[in-house]
GROMACS .gro file of C-alpha atoms in nm:
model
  195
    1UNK     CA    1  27.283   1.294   3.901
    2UNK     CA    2  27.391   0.936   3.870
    3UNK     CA    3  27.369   0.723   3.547
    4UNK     CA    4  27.235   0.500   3.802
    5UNK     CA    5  26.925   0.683   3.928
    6UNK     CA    6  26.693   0.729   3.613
    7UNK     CA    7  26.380   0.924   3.649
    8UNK     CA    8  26.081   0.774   3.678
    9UNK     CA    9  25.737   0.787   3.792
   10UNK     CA   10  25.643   0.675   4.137
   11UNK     CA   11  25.383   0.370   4.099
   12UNK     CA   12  25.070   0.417   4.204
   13UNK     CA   13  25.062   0.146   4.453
   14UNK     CA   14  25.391   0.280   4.617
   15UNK     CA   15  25.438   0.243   4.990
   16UNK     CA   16  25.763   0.416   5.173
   17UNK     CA   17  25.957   0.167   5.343
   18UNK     CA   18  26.262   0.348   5.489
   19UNK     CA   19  26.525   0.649   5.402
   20UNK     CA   20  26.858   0.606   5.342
   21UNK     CA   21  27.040   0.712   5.663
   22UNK     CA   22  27.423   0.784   5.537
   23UNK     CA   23  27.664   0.682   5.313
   24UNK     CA   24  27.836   0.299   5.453
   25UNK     CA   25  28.221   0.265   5.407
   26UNK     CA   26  28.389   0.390   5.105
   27UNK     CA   27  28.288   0.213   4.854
   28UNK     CA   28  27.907   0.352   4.741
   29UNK     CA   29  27.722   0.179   5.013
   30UNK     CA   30  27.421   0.345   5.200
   31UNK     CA   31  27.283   0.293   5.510
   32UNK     CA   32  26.914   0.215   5.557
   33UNK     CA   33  26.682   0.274   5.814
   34UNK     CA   34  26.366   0.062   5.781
   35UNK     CA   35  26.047   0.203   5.916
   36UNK     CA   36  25.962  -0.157   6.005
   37UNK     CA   37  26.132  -0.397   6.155
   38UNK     CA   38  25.988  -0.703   5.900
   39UNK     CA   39  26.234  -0.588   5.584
   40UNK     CA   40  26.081  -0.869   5.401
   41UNK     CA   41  25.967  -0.653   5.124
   42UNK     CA   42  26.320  -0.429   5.080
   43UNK     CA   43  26.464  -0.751   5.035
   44UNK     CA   44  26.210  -0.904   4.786
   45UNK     CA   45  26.269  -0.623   4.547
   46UNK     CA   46  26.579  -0.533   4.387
   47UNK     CA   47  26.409  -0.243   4.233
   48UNK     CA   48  26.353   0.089   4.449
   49UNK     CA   49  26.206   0.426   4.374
   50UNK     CA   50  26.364   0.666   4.606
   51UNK     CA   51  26.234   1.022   4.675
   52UNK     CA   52  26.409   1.380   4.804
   53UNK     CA   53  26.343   1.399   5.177
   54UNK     CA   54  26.032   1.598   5.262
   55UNK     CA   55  26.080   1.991   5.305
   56UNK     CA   56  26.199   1.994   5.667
   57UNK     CA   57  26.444   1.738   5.619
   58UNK     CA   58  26.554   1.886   5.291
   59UNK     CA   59  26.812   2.117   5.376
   60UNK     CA   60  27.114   2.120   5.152
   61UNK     CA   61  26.988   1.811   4.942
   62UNK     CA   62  27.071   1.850   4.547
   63UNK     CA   63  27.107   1.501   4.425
   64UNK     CA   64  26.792   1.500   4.205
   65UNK     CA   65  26.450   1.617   4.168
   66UNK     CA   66  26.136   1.391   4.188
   67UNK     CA   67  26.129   1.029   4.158
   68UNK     CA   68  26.396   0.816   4.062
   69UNK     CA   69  26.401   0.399   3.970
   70UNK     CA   70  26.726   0.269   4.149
   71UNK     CA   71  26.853  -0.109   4.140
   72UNK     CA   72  26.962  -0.272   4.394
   73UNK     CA   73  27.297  -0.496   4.388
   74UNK     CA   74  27.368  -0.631   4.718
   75UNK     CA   75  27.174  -0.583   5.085
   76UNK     CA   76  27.208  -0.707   5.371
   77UNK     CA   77  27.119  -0.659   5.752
   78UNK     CA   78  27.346  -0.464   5.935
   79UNK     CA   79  27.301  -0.386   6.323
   80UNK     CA   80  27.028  -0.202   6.395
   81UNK     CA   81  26.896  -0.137   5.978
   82UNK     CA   82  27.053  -0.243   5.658
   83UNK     CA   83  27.366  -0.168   5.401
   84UNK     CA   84  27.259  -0.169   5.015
   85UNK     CA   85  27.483  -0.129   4.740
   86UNK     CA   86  27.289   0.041   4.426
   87UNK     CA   87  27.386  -0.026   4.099
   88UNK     CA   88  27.629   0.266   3.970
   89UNK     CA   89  27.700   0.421   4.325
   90UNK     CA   90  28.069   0.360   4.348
   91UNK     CA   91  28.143   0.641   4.549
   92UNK     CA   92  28.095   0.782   4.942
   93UNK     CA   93  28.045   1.140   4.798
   94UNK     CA   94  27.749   1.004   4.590
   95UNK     CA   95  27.655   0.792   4.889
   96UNK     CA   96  27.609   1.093   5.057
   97UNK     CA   97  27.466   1.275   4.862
   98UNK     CA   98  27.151   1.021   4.908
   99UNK     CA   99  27.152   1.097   5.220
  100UNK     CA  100  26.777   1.128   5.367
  101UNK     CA  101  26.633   0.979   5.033
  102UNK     CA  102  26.291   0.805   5.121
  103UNK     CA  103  26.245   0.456   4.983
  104UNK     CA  104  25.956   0.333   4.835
  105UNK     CA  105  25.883  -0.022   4.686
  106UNK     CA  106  25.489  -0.106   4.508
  107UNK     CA  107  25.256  -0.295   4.715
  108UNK     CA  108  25.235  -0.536   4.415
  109UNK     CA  109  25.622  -0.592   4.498
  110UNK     CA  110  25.556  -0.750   4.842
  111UNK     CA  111  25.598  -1.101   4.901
  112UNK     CA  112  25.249  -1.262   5.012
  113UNK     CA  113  25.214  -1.267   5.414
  114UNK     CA  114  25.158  -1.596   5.620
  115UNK     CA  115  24.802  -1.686   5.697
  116UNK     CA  116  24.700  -1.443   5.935
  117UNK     CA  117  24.960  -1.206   5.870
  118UNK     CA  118  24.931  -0.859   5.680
  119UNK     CA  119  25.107  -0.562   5.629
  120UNK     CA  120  25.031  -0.246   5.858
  121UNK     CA  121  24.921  -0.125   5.514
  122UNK     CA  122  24.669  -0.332   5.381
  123UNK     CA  123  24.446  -0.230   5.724
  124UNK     CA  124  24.449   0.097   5.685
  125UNK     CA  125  24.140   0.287   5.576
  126UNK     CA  126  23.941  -0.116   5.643
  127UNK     CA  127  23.599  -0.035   5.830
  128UNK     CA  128  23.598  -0.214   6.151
  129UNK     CA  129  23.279  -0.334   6.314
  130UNK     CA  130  23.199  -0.534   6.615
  131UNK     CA  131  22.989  -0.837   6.653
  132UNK     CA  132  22.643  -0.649   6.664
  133UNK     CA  133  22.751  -0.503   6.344
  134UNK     CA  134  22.770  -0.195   6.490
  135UNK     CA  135  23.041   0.085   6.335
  136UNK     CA  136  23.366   0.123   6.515
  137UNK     CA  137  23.538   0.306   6.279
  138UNK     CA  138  23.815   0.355   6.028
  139UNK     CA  139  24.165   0.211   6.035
  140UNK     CA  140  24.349   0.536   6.039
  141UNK     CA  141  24.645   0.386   6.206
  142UNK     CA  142  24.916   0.143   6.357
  143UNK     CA  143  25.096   0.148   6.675
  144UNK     CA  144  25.319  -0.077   6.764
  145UNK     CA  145  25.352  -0.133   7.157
  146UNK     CA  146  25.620  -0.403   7.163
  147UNK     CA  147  25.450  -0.705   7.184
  148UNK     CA  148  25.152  -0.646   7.046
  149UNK     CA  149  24.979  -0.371   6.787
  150UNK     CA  150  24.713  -0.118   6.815
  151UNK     CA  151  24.455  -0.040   6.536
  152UNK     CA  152  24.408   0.342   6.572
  153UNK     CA  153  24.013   0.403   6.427
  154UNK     CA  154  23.879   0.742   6.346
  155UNK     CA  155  23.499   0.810   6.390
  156UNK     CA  156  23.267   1.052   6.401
  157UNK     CA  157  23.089   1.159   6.738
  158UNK     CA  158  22.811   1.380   6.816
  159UNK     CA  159  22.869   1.603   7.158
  160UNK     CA  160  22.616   1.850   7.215
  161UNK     CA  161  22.462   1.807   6.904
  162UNK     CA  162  22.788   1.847   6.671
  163UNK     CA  163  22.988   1.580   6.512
  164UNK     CA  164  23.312   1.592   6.592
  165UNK     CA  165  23.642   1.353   6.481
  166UNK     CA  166  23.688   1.080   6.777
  167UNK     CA  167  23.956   0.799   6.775
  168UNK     CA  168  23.934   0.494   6.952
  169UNK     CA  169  24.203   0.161   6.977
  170UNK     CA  170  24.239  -0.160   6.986
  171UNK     CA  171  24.436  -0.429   7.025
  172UNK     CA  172  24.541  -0.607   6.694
  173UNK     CA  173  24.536  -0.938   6.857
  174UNK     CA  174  24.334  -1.297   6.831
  175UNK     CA  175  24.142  -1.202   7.186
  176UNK     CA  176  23.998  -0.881   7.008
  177UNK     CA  177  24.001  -0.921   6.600
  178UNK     CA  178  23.766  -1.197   6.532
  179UNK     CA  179  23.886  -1.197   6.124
  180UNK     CA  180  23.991  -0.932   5.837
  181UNK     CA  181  23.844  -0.977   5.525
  182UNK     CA  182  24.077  -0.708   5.274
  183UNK     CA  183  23.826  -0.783   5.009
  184UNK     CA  184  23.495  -0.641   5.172
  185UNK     CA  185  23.756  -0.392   5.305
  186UNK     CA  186  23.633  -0.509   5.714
  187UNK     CA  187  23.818  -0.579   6.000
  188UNK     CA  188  23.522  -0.763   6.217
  189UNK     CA  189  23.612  -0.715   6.656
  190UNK     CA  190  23.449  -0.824   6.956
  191UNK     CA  191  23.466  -0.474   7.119
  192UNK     CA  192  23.195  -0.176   7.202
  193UNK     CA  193  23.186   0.187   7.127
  194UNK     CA  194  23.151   0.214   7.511
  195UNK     CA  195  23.511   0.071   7.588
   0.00000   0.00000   0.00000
């Protein structure tokens, strides 16, 4: 393990924002792939807590255990993700041995959205109603279908007397979403359970 890398505890507000893909050039550089394409908050922070890749994507991967606090020196965008330099990776072989590390930033770290804006993550698990006040569901998901999004909601519905896990989307969009408020935890739409 790196001098660079220092163990650490993942905070509890942590969100993953990307993996590293594969060592960049020769000198210590990674490549990044975003799970987003707004980067805003990989670039607000210059501290990252990075994380083994989960089981499947494991294989061969010794570079550390748990969570580890890295800092980062340089980034920038790069085709179709982004390069970062971390403090104290000088090398490709340690580069690459980061390979499939999954990047995670606090939420406390973002930089405020626009008016209007918000981060896939601040909607999930929001209770959306409609206009009669009537329960839509839960924010379970996002899908993004190019130019628009898609709030996935998970509810319950009864069929022949059991309840049973439903899902239901819509649109994330001004026609549909008539306001979010994050601090009553709502997302208030002019839609019906019947659509």
């Amino acid at each position: 393990m790196s001098a660079a890398l220092v163990a650490s505890a993942l905070p509890a507000d942590a969100v993953e924002l990307g993996r590293v893909q594969d060592a960049w050039g020769i000198k210590g550089w990674v490549r990044i792939q975003p799970h987003s394409a707004d980067t805003d908050a990989l670039f607000a922070s210059q501290d990252w807590y990075l994380q083994p890749p989960e089981a499947r994507f494991a294989r061969g991967f010794s570079a550390f255990k748990g969570c580890m606090a890295v800092r980062v020196a340089e980034l920038k965008a790069h085709a179709d993700g982004l390069v970062a330099r971390l403090e104290g990776v000088d090398d490709r072989n340690l580069a690459e041995s980061l390979k499939g590390c999954r990047i995670s930033l606090p939420r406390s770290a973002f930089p405020e959205p626009e008016e209007g804006e918000y981060y896939w993550v601040d909607l999930i698990g929001l209770r959306v109603v409609n206009r009669e006040g009537e329960d839509l569901g839960v924010v379970r998901d996002l899908v993004s279908t190019g130019p628009t999004s898609v709030l996935v909601l998970e509810y319950l519905e009864t069929v022949d007397g059991e309840e049973r896990a439903a899902e239901r989307m819509i649109p994330f969009v001004a026609a549909y979403i008539d306001g979010v408020d994050r601090a009553a935890g709502r997302i208030t739409a002019d839609w019906q359970k019947d659509y």
